[in-house]
């Protein structure tokens, strides 16, 4: 089992940047594929980035492609989400999640482990 704690959220102006971090406790962090999701009020939780176990493969939906970058440092049990050129529509609670699958996982239903979330607010 793995426990996840996100940090790095906050308030930023449109066009600005934030870097979210997700620290994992427990063993075998490198055994988990990781994902970042977000949920805005009244909306479904959606995937914004995913990375495989080694960090060699990543996935982004079109809504964030070219603006967000997911990365991981397995030696530090940490996954990051660098968010650039932020827009007001990026405002949401951001969650990191861990999957026991080896490959990139895009369905939230395949992530059994979740952090508590960190708020990101982008002002216009």
Tab-separated table of N, CA, C and O in Angstrom:
chain	number	residue	atom	x	y	z
A	1	UNK	N	0.842	-1.189	0.000
A	1	UNK	CA	0.000	0.000	0.000
A	1	UNK	C	0.877	1.238	0.000
A	1	UNK	O	2.010	1.214	0.478
A	2	UNK	N	0.364	2.330	-0.563
A	2	UNK	CA	1.122	3.567	-0.649
A	2	UNK	C	0.246	4.718	-0.181
A	2	UNK	O	-0.958	4.740	-0.424
A	3	UNK	N	0.835	5.635	0.546
A	3	UNK	CA	0.141	6.853	0.972
A	3	UNK	C	0.712	8.028	0.184
A	3	UNK	O	1.919	8.119	-0.027
A	4	UNK	N	-0.175	8.934	-0.226
A	4	UNK	CA	0.206	10.029	-1.104
A	4	UNK	C	-0.159	11.371	-0.480
A	4	UNK	O	-1.277	11.527	0.030
A	5	UNK	N	0.763	12.337	-0.548
A	5	UNK	CA	0.512	13.671	-0.018
A	5	UNK	C	0.936	14.698	-1.061
A	5	UNK	O	2.121	14.771	-1.422
A	6	UNK	N	-0.037	15.492	-1.519
A	6	UNK	CA	0.245	16.535	-2.502
A	6	UNK	C	0.614	17.845	-1.819
A	6	UNK	O	0.181	18.116	-0.695
A	7	UNK	N	1.374	18.661	-2.527
A	7	UNK	CA	1.709	20.005	-2.066
A	7	UNK	C	1.995	20.875	-3.281
A	7	UNK	O	2.161	20.364	-4.395
A	8	UNK	N	2.026	22.194	-3.047
A	8	UNK	CA	2.415	23.107	-4.109
A	8	UNK	C	1.279	23.887	-4.734
A	8	UNK	O	1.511	24.726	-5.601
A	9	UNK	N	0.052	23.619	-4.305
A	9	UNK	CA	-1.060	24.374	-4.859
A	9	UNK	C	-1.062	25.811	-4.356
A	9	UNK	O	-0.279	26.190	-3.490
A	10	UNK	N	-1.940	26.615	-4.938
A	10	UNK	CA	-2.042	28.004	-4.517
A	10	UNK	C	-2.789	28.833	-5.523
A	10	UNK	O	-3.440	28.307	-6.430
A	11	UNK	N	-2.694	30.144	-5.341
A	11	UNK	CA	-3.356	31.111	-6.224
A	11	UNK	C	-2.309	31.715	-7.154
A	11	UNK	O	-1.247	32.159	-6.703
A	12	UNK	N	-2.621	31.751	-8.437
A	12	UNK	CA	-1.687	32.289	-9.421
A	12	UNK	C	-2.489	33.033	-10.485
A	12	UNK	O	-3.661	32.716	-10.730
A	13	UNK	N	-1.868	34.018	-11.095
A	13	UNK	CA	-2.532	34.750	-12.171
A	13	UNK	C	-2.473	33.954	-13.468
A	13	UNK	O	-1.566	33.128	-13.672
A	14	UNK	N	-3.427	34.216	-14.340
A	14	UNK	CA	-3.424	33.575	-15.650
A	14	UNK	C	-2.091	33.828	-16.354
A	14	UNK	O	-1.545	34.929	-16.297
A	15	UNK	N	-1.568	32.774	-16.969
A	15	UNK	CA	-0.270	32.847	-17.623
A	15	UNK	C	0.878	32.427	-16.734
A	15	UNK	O	2.010	32.264	-17.208
A	16	UNK	N	0.602	32.284	-15.457
A	16	UNK	CA	1.638	31.919	-14.511
A	16	UNK	C	1.889	30.423	-14.461
A	16	UNK	O	1.320	29.648	-15.242
A	17	UNK	N	2.751	30.023	-13.524
A	17	UNK	CA	3.168	28.632	-13.389
A	17	UNK	C	3.083	28.179	-11.939
A	17	UNK	O	3.206	28.989	-11.015
A	18	UNK	N	2.880	26.892	-11.779
A	18	UNK	CA	2.954	26.238	-10.475
A	18	UNK	C	3.569	24.861	-10.679
A	18	UNK	O	3.400	24.252	-11.749
A	19	UNK	N	4.240	24.373	-9.641
A	19	UNK	CA	4.717	22.990	-9.667
A	19	UNK	C	4.128	22.260	-8.473
A	19	UNK	O	4.363	22.657	-7.328
A	20	UNK	N	3.372	21.236	-8.760
A	20	UNK	CA	2.810	20.388	-7.716
A	20	UNK	C	3.743	19.217	-7.461
A	20	UNK	O	4.384	18.706	-8.385
A	21	UNK	N	3.797	18.811	-6.206
A	21	UNK	CA	4.577	17.643	-5.820
A	21	UNK	C	3.663	16.639	-5.133
A	21	UNK	O	2.690	17.018	-4.470
A	22	UNK	N	3.991	15.373	-5.274
A	22	UNK	CA	3.250	14.307	-4.600
A	22	UNK	C	4.277	13.365	-4.000
A	22	UNK	O	5.013	12.687	-4.740
A	23	UNK	N	4.329	13.356	-2.681
A	23	UNK	CA	5.276	12.498	-1.970
A	23	UNK	C	4.577	11.213	-1.563
A	23	UNK	O	3.480	11.244	-0.994
A	24	UNK	N	5.229	10.106	-1.842
A	24	UNK	CA	4.662	8.798	-1.533
A	24	UNK	C	5.429	8.145	-0.390
A	24	UNK	O	6.657	8.194	-0.351
A	25	UNK	N	4.685	7.581	0.520
A	25	UNK	CA	5.309	6.776	1.572
A	25	UNK	C	4.949	5.322	1.317
A	25	UNK	O	4.050	5.007	0.553
A	26	UNK	N	5.629	4.450	2.011
A	26	UNK	CA	5.432	3.039	1.735
A	26	UNK	C	6.520	2.534	0.810
A	26	UNK	O	7.340	3.292	0.311
A	27	UNK	N	6.494	1.270	0.553
A	27	UNK	CA	7.559	0.654	-0.209
A	27	UNK	C	7.216	0.561	-1.692
A	27	UNK	O	6.075	0.631	-2.077
A	28	UNK	N	8.236	0.405	-2.465
A	28	UNK	CA	8.096	0.068	-3.876
A	28	UNK	C	7.379	1.143	-4.697
A	28	UNK	O	6.540	0.815	-5.541
A	29	UNK	N	7.717	2.397	-4.467
A	29	UNK	CA	7.103	3.485	-5.244
A	29	UNK	C	7.292	3.250	-6.730
A	29	UNK	O	6.405	3.523	-7.536
A	30	UNK	N	8.439	2.736	-7.119
A	30	UNK	CA	8.721	2.525	-8.539
A	30	UNK	C	7.863	1.427	-9.162
A	30	UNK	O	7.908	1.223	-10.378
A	31	UNK	N	7.080	0.745	-8.361
A	31	UNK	CA	6.181	-0.286	-8.867
A	31	UNK	C	4.836	0.271	-9.321
A	31	UNK	O	4.014	-0.477	-9.860
A	32	UNK	N	4.612	1.557	-9.082
A	32	UNK	CA	3.317	2.160	-9.375
A	32	UNK	C	3.404	3.091	-10.577
A	32	UNK	O	4.295	3.939	-10.653
A	33	UNK	N	2.449	2.954	-11.483
A	33	UNK	CA	2.200	4.027	-12.442
A	33	UNK	C	1.480	5.138	-11.690
A	33	UNK	O	0.723	4.871	-10.747
A	34	UNK	N	1.712	6.384	-12.089
A	34	UNK	CA	1.158	7.524	-11.360
A	34	UNK	C	0.345	8.418	-12.285
A	34	UNK	O	0.594	8.492	-13.497
A	35	UNK	N	-0.601	9.109	-11.677
A	35	UNK	CA	-1.406	10.045	-12.450
A	35	UNK	C	-1.734	11.275	-11.633
A	35	UNK	O	-1.737	11.237	-10.398
A	36	UNK	N	-1.969	12.368	-12.331
A	36	UNK	CA	-2.512	13.584	-11.740
A	36	UNK	C	-3.915	13.799	-12.319
A	36	UNK	O	-4.108	13.729	-13.538
A	37	UNK	N	-4.845	14.064	-11.436
A	37	UNK	CA	-6.223	14.337	-11.815
A	37	UNK	C	-6.618	15.698	-11.242
A	37	UNK	O	-5.967	16.211	-10.340
A	38	UNK	N	-7.711	16.234	-11.746
A	38	UNK	CA	-8.270	17.450	-11.165
A	38	UNK	C	-9.785	17.356	-11.166
A	38	UNK	O	-10.380	16.661	-11.987
A	39	UNK	N	-10.361	18.088	-10.224
A	39	UNK	CA	-11.815	18.138	-10.139
A	39	UNK	C	-12.249	19.554	-9.786
A	39	UNK	O	-11.893	20.064	-8.720
A	40	UNK	N	-12.994	20.156	-10.684
A	40	UNK	CA	-13.560	21.474	-10.456
A	40	UNK	C	-14.970	21.298	-9.886
A	40	UNK	O	-15.597	20.246	-10.076
A	41	UNK	N	-15.489	22.307	-9.189
A	41	UNK	CA	-16.829	22.198	-8.596
A	41	UNK	C	-17.879	21.840	-9.639
A	41	UNK	O	-17.940	22.455	-10.709
A	42	UNK	N	-18.667	20.821	-9.334
A	42	UNK	CA	-19.743	20.419	-10.223
A	42	UNK	C	-19.310	19.623	-11.443
A	42	UNK	O	-20.128	19.328	-12.318
A	43	UNK	N	-18.027	19.280	-11.504
A	43	UNK	CA	-17.525	18.539	-12.664
A	43	UNK	C	-16.943	17.199	-12.242
A	43	UNK	O	-16.617	16.981	-11.079
A	44	UNK	N	-16.811	16.316	-13.247
A	44	UNK	CA	-16.196	15.017	-13.004
A	44	UNK	C	-14.691	15.172	-12.771
A	44	UNK	O	-14.066	16.115	-13.269
A	45	UNK	N	-14.132	14.233	-12.027
A	45	UNK	CA	-12.687	14.192	-11.861
A	45	UNK	C	-12.071	13.746	-13.190
A	45	UNK	O	-12.492	12.743	-13.763
A	46	UNK	N	-11.082	14.498	-13.669
A	46	UNK	CA	-10.485	14.191	-14.969
A	46	UNK	C	-8.971	14.056	-14.876
A	46	UNK	O	-8.312	14.740	-14.084
A	47	UNK	N	-8.444	13.204	-15.740
A	47	UNK	CA	-7.002	13.001	-15.811
A	47	UNK	C	-6.349	14.171	-16.525
A	47	UNK	O	-6.821	14.604	-17.572
A	48	UNK	N	-5.244	14.659	-15.967
A	48	UNK	CA	-4.484	15.706	-16.652
A	48	UNK	C	-3.086	15.238	-17.048
A	48	UNK	O	-2.440	15.863	-17.884
A	49	UNK	N	-2.598	14.171	-16.431
A	49	UNK	CA	-1.278	13.654	-16.800
A	49	UNK	C	-1.088	12.276	-16.190
A	49	UNK	O	-1.606	12.013	-15.100
A	50	UNK	N	-0.357	11.433	-16.891
A	50	UNK	CA	-0.046	10.100	-16.371
A	50	UNK	C	1.374	9.727	-16.779
A	50	UNK	O	1.879	10.191	-17.813
A	51	UNK	N	1.984	8.876	-15.968
A	51	UNK	CA	3.369	8.473	-16.219
A	51	UNK	C	3.519	7.009	-15.824
A	51	UNK	O	2.879	6.540	-14.881
A	52	UNK	N	4.341	6.295	-16.566
A	52	UNK	CA	4.510	4.881	-16.245
A	52	UNK	C	5.536	4.711	-15.123
A	52	UNK	O	6.052	5.667	-14.558
A	53	UNK	N	5.813	3.469	-14.784
A	53	UNK	CA	6.654	3.178	-13.628
A	53	UNK	C	8.044	3.788	-13.737
A	53	UNK	O	8.576	4.325	-12.765
A	54	UNK	N	8.624	3.671	-14.897
A	54	UNK	CA	10.009	4.133	-15.054
A	54	UNK	C	10.118	5.622	-15.327
A	54	UNK	O	11.188	6.205	-15.175
A	55	UNK	N	9.005	6.223	-15.747
A	55	UNK	CA	9.031	7.629	-16.147
A	55	UNK	C	9.334	7.825	-17.615
A	55	UNK	O	9.399	8.954	-18.093
A	56	UNK	N	9.477	6.734	-18.338
A	56	UNK	CA	9.838	6.840	-19.740
A	56	UNK	C	8.689	7.152	-20.672
A	56	UNK	O	8.906	7.538	-21.823
A	57	UNK	N	7.460	6.982	-20.202
A	57	UNK	CA	6.283	7.260	-21.019
A	57	UNK	C	5.320	8.142	-20.250
A	57	UNK	O	5.114	7.949	-19.055
A	58	UNK	N	4.734	9.103	-20.964
A	58	UNK	CA	3.773	10.013	-20.356
A	58	UNK	C	2.560	10.177	-21.258
A	58	UNK	O	2.611	9.865	-22.459
A	59	UNK	N	1.483	10.677	-20.664
A	59	UNK	CA	0.249	10.919	-21.413
A	59	UNK	C	-0.377	12.210	-20.913
A	59	UNK	O	-0.378	12.491	-19.706
A	60	UNK	N	-0.913	12.995	-21.869
A	60	UNK	CA	-1.639	14.219	-21.534
A	60	UNK	C	-2.876	14.331	-22.422
A	60	UNK	O	-2.801	14.064	-23.617
A	61	UNK	N	-3.979	14.758	-21.869
A	61	UNK	CA	-5.115	15.069	-22.731
A	61	UNK	C	-4.840	16.370	-23.487
A	61	UNK	O	-3.957	17.150	-23.097
A	62	UNK	N	-5.605	16.606	-24.528
A	62	UNK	CA	-5.383	17.795	-25.354
A	62	UNK	C	-5.527	19.098	-24.564
A	62	UNK	O	-4.881	20.097	-24.890
A	63	UNK	N	-6.349	19.081	-23.530
A	63	UNK	CA	-6.626	20.308	-22.775
A	63	UNK	C	-5.386	20.873	-22.084
A	63	UNK	O	-5.333	22.073	-21.789
A	64	UNK	N	-4.396	20.027	-21.817
A	64	UNK	CA	-3.202	20.494	-21.096
A	64	UNK	C	-1.912	20.216	-21.867
A	64	UNK	O	-0.839	20.646	-21.427
A	65	UNK	N	-2.001	19.520	-22.979
A	65	UNK	CA	-0.802	19.142	-23.728
A	65	UNK	C	-0.023	20.384	-24.120
A	65	UNK	O	-0.592	21.362	-24.623
A	66	UNK	N	1.272	20.351	-23.901
A	66	UNK	CA	2.132	21.485	-24.207
A	66	UNK	C	2.244	22.486	-23.070
A	66	UNK	O	3.096	23.377	-23.114
A	67	UNK	N	1.399	22.359	-22.065
A	67	UNK	CA	1.434	23.282	-20.921
A	67	UNK	C	1.839	22.574	-19.632
A	67	UNK	O	2.495	23.177	-18.777
A	68	UNK	N	1.419	21.328	-19.463
A	68	UNK	CA	1.699	20.563	-18.245
A	68	UNK	C	2.753	19.499	-18.544
A	68	UNK	O	2.789	18.925	-19.633
A	69	UNK	N	3.581	19.228	-17.542
A	69	UNK	CA	4.589	18.179	-17.655
A	69	UNK	C	4.619	17.359	-16.380
A	69	UNK	O	4.786	17.916	-15.287
A	70	UNK	N	4.467	16.057	-16.523
A	70	UNK	CA	4.558	15.152	-15.387
A	70	UNK	C	5.950	14.519	-15.394
A	70	UNK	O	6.500	14.211	-16.450
A	71	UNK	N	6.499	14.343	-14.210
A	71	UNK	CA	7.801	13.686	-14.084
A	71	UNK	C	7.848	12.981	-12.727
A	71	UNK	O	7.000	13.234	-11.859
A	72	UNK	N	8.809	12.120	-12.571
A	72	UNK	CA	8.948	11.409	-11.302
A	72	UNK	C	10.419	11.167	-11.013
A	72	UNK	O	11.238	11.015	-11.930
A	73	UNK	N	10.730	11.134	-9.717
A	73	UNK	CA	12.058	10.760	-9.253
A	73	UNK	C	11.854	9.602	-8.289
A	73	UNK	O	11.464	9.801	-7.128
A	74	UNK	N	12.058	8.411	-8.783
A	74	UNK	CA	11.759	7.227	-7.965
A	74	UNK	C	12.636	7.159	-6.720
A	74	UNK	O	12.199	6.684	-5.677
A	75	UNK	N	13.858	7.665	-6.817
A	75	UNK	CA	14.751	7.647	-5.650
A	75	UNK	C	14.231	8.543	-4.528
A	75	UNK	O	14.613	8.364	-3.365
A	76	UNK	N	13.368	9.497	-4.884
A	76	UNK	CA	12.798	10.410	-3.879
A	76	UNK	C	11.334	10.096	-3.593
A	76	UNK	O	10.669	10.841	-2.870
A	77	UNK	N	10.804	9.032	-4.192
A	77	UNK	CA	9.398	8.663	-3.991
A	77	UNK	C	8.457	9.833	-4.293
A	77	UNK	O	7.489	10.073	-3.550
A	78	UNK	N	8.752	10.567	-5.340
A	78	UNK	CA	8.006	11.787	-5.629
A	78	UNK	C	7.638	11.875	-7.107
A	78	UNK	O	8.447	11.536	-7.973
A	79	UNK	N	6.434	12.345	-7.359
A	79	UNK	CA	5.993	12.666	-8.714
A	79	UNK	C	5.614	14.143	-8.748
A	79	UNK	O	5.100	14.686	-7.763
A	80	UNK	N	5.899	14.784	-9.862
A	80	UNK	CA	5.693	16.227	-10.006
A	80	UNK	C	4.731	16.527	-11.148
A	80	UNK	O	4.604	15.742	-12.084
A	81	UNK	N	4.099	17.677	-11.055
A	81	UNK	CA	3.313	18.203	-12.172
A	81	UNK	C	3.691	19.672	-12.347
A	81	UNK	O	3.340	20.510	-11.511
A	82	UNK	N	4.436	19.954	-13.395
A	82	UNK	CA	4.780	21.331	-13.733
A	82	UNK	C	3.674	21.890	-14.621
A	82	UNK	O	3.376	21.327	-15.670
A	83	UNK	N	3.084	22.981	-14.196
A	83	UNK	CA	1.969	23.586	-14.921
A	83	UNK	C	2.363	24.990	-15.359
A	83	UNK	O	2.645	25.850	-14.506
A	84	UNK	N	2.419	25.207	-16.651
A	84	UNK	CA	2.771	26.505	-17.219
A	84	UNK	C	1.592	27.080	-17.987
A	84	UNK	O	0.641	26.357	-18.316
A	85	UNK	N	1.666	28.356	-18.276
A	85	UNK	CA	0.615	29.048	-19.049
A	85	UNK	C	-0.768	28.732	-18.490
A	85	UNK	O	-1.692	28.381	-19.232
A	86	UNK	N	-0.904	28.861	-17.196
A	86	UNK	CA	-2.154	28.490	-16.545
A	86	UNK	C	-3.303	29.394	-16.977
A	86	UNK	O	-3.121	30.593	-17.234
A	87	UNK	N	-4.482	28.784	-17.031
A	87	UNK	CA	-5.705	29.475	-17.439
A	87	UNK	C	-6.722	29.392	-16.306
A	87	UNK	O	-6.665	28.469	-15.484
A	88	UNK	N	-7.675	30.320	-16.282
A	88	UNK	CA	-8.710	30.240	-15.235
A	88	UNK	C	-9.433	28.890	-15.227
A	88	UNK	O	-9.805	28.402	-14.144
A	89	UNK	N	-9.591	28.276	-16.384
A	89	UNK	CA	-10.281	26.980	-16.432
A	89	UNK	C	-9.449	25.836	-15.853
A	89	UNK	O	-9.935	24.710	-15.732
A	90	UNK	N	-8.195	26.097	-15.487
A	90	UNK	CA	-7.392	25.093	-14.790
A	90	UNK	C	-7.676	25.069	-13.292
A	90	UNK	O	-7.157	24.213	-12.578
A	91	UNK	N	-8.494	25.992	-12.828
A	91	UNK	CA	-8.840	26.042	-11.410
A	91	UNK	C	-9.562	24.772	-10.989
A	91	UNK	O	-10.563	24.385	-11.592
A	92	UNK	N	-9.036	24.110	-9.958
A	92	UNK	CA	-9.598	22.843	-9.499
A	92	UNK	C	-8.798	22.357	-8.297
A	92	UNK	O	-7.748	22.922	-7.968
A	93	UNK	N	-9.298	21.308	-7.672
A	93	UNK	CA	-8.492	20.556	-6.718
A	93	UNK	C	-7.734	19.495	-7.508
A	93	UNK	O	-8.337	18.762	-8.305
A	94	UNK	N	-6.434	19.437	-7.303
A	94	UNK	CA	-5.579	18.505	-8.019
A	94	UNK	C	-5.184	17.353	-7.100
A	94	UNK	O	-4.763	17.576	-5.961
A	95	UNK	N	-5.331	16.144	-7.632
A	95	UNK	CA	-5.047	14.926	-6.876
A	95	UNK	C	-3.970	14.110	-7.584
A	95	UNK	O	-3.997	14.008	-8.818
A	96	UNK	N	-3.082	13.502	-6.825
A	96	UNK	CA	-2.240	12.487	-7.429
A	96	UNK	C	-2.785	11.126	-7.031
A	96	UNK	O	-3.481	10.975	-6.017
A	97	UNK	N	-2.493	10.141	-7.858
A	97	UNK	CA	-3.021	8.805	-7.665
A	97	UNK	C	-2.006	7.784	-8.134
A	97	UNK	O	-1.192	8.064	-9.020
A	98	UNK	N	-2.084	6.596	-7.536
A	98	UNK	CA	-1.151	5.519	-7.861
A	98	UNK	C	-1.913	4.288	-8.324
A	98	UNK	O	-2.947	3.932	-7.755
A	99	UNK	N	-1.354	3.662	-9.364
A	99	UNK	CA	-1.937	2.444	-9.908
A	99	UNK	C	-0.899	1.337	-9.881
A	99	UNK	O	0.273	1.577	-10.111
A	100	UNK	N	-1.365	0.108	-9.644
A	100	UNK	CA	-0.427	-1.012	-9.627
A	100	UNK	C	-0.101	-1.501	-11.037
A	100	UNK	O	0.727	-2.388	-11.210
A	101	UNK	N	-0.737	-0.933	-12.043
A	101	UNK	CA	-0.414	-1.314	-13.413
A	101	UNK	C	0.972	-0.796	-13.796
A	101	UNK	O	1.425	0.227	-13.288
A	102	UNK	N	1.603	-1.488	-14.710
A	102	UNK	CA	2.948	-1.120	-15.134
A	102	UNK	C	2.939	-0.008	-16.174
A	102	UNK	O	3.843	0.807	-16.229
A	103	UNK	N	1.892	0.036	-16.968
A	103	UNK	CA	1.868	0.963	-18.087
A	103	UNK	C	1.075	2.212	-17.712
A	103	UNK	O	0.532	2.312	-16.624
A	104	UNK	N	0.990	3.139	-18.627
A	104	UNK	CA	0.205	4.357	-18.446
A	104	UNK	C	-1.261	3.975	-18.212
A	104	UNK	O	-1.830	3.152	-18.939
A	105	UNK	N	-1.870	4.581	-17.207
A	105	UNK	CA	-3.261	4.292	-16.862
A	105	UNK	C	-4.066	5.567	-17.003
A	105	UNK	O	-3.745	6.580	-16.366
A	106	UNK	N	-5.101	5.533	-17.827
A	106	UNK	CA	-5.890	6.756	-18.057
A	106	UNK	C	-7.230	6.749	-17.342
A	106	UNK	O	-7.843	7.799	-17.185
A	107	UNK	N	-7.697	5.596	-16.909
A	107	UNK	CA	-8.989	5.525	-16.236
A	107	UNK	C	-8.830	5.715	-14.733
A	107	UNK	O	-8.054	5.018	-14.078
A	108	UNK	N	-9.594	6.638	-14.169
A	108	UNK	CA	-9.501	6.878	-12.728
A	108	UNK	C	-9.928	5.641	-11.935
A	108	UNK	O	-9.520	5.470	-10.779
A	109	UNK	N	-10.718	4.776	-12.537
A	109	UNK	CA	-11.192	3.586	-11.842
A	109	UNK	C	-10.082	2.562	-11.589
A	109	UNK	O	-10.256	1.617	-10.819
A	110	UNK	N	-8.944	2.736	-12.263
A	110	UNK	CA	-7.822	1.818	-12.106
A	110	UNK	C	-6.758	2.348	-11.163
A	110	UNK	O	-5.662	1.805	-11.096
A	111	UNK	N	-7.079	3.426	-10.461
A	111	UNK	CA	-6.179	3.984	-9.447
A	111	UNK	C	-6.779	3.730	-8.068
A	111	UNK	O	-7.699	4.440	-7.644
A	112	UNK	N	-6.261	2.795	-7.319
A	112	UNK	CA	-6.824	2.523	-5.997
A	112	UNK	C	-6.330	3.463	-4.892
A	112	UNK	O	-6.954	3.542	-3.832
A	113	UNK	N	-5.234	4.170	-5.142
A	113	UNK	CA	-4.637	5.001	-4.088
A	113	UNK	C	-4.659	6.461	-4.506
A	113	UNK	O	-4.224	6.813	-5.615
A	114	UNK	N	-5.127	7.325	-3.590
A	114	UNK	CA	-5.306	8.745	-3.866
A	114	UNK	C	-4.778	9.590	-2.733
A	114	UNK	O	-4.846	9.204	-1.557
A	115	UNK	N	-4.272	10.770	-3.084
A	115	UNK	CA	-3.936	11.759	-2.084
A	115	UNK	C	-5.163	12.558	-1.690
A	115	UNK	O	-6.261	12.336	-2.212
A	116	UNK	N	-4.962	13.532	-0.804
A	116	UNK	CA	-6.082	14.323	-0.287
A	116	UNK	C	-6.402	15.515	-1.174
A	116	UNK	O	-7.444	16.146	-1.011
A	117	UNK	N	-5.504	15.840	-2.092
A	117	UNK	CA	-5.743	16.935	-3.022
A	117	UNK	C	-5.121	18.240	-2.577
A	117	UNK	O	-4.907	18.484	-1.389
A	118	UNK	N	-4.826	19.091	-3.553
A	118	UNK	CA	-4.318	20.435	-3.289
A	118	UNK	C	-5.030	21.406	-4.221
A	118	UNK	O	-5.224	21.119	-5.406
A	119	UNK	N	-5.443	22.544	-3.695
A	119	UNK	CA	-6.242	23.500	-4.459
A	119	UNK	C	-5.350	24.352	-5.352
A	119	UNK	O	-4.339	24.905	-4.892
A	120	UNK	N	-5.744	24.489	-6.597
A	120	UNK	CA	-5.111	25.408	-7.532
A	120	UNK	C	-6.175	26.391	-8.007
A	120	UNK	O	-7.244	25.972	-8.462
A	121	UNK	N	-5.897	27.677	-7.873
A	121	UNK	CA	-6.822	28.710	-8.325
A	121	UNK	C	-6.076	29.651	-9.258
A	121	UNK	O	-4.994	30.144	-8.913
A	122	UNK	N	-6.636	29.877	-10.426
A	122	UNK	CA	-6.025	30.742	-11.432
A	122	UNK	C	-6.952	31.925	-11.663
A	122	UNK	O	-8.096	31.755	-12.091
A	123	UNK	N	-6.447	33.117	-11.387
A	123	UNK	CA	-7.255	34.324	-11.556
A	123	UNK	C	-7.026	34.924	-12.936
A	123	UNK	O	-5.943	34.836	-13.500
A	124	UNK	N	-8.066	35.563	-13.448
A	124	UNK	CA	-7.979	36.157	-14.796
A	124	UNK	C	-7.471	37.590	-14.736
A	124	UNK	O	-7.347	38.167	-13.674
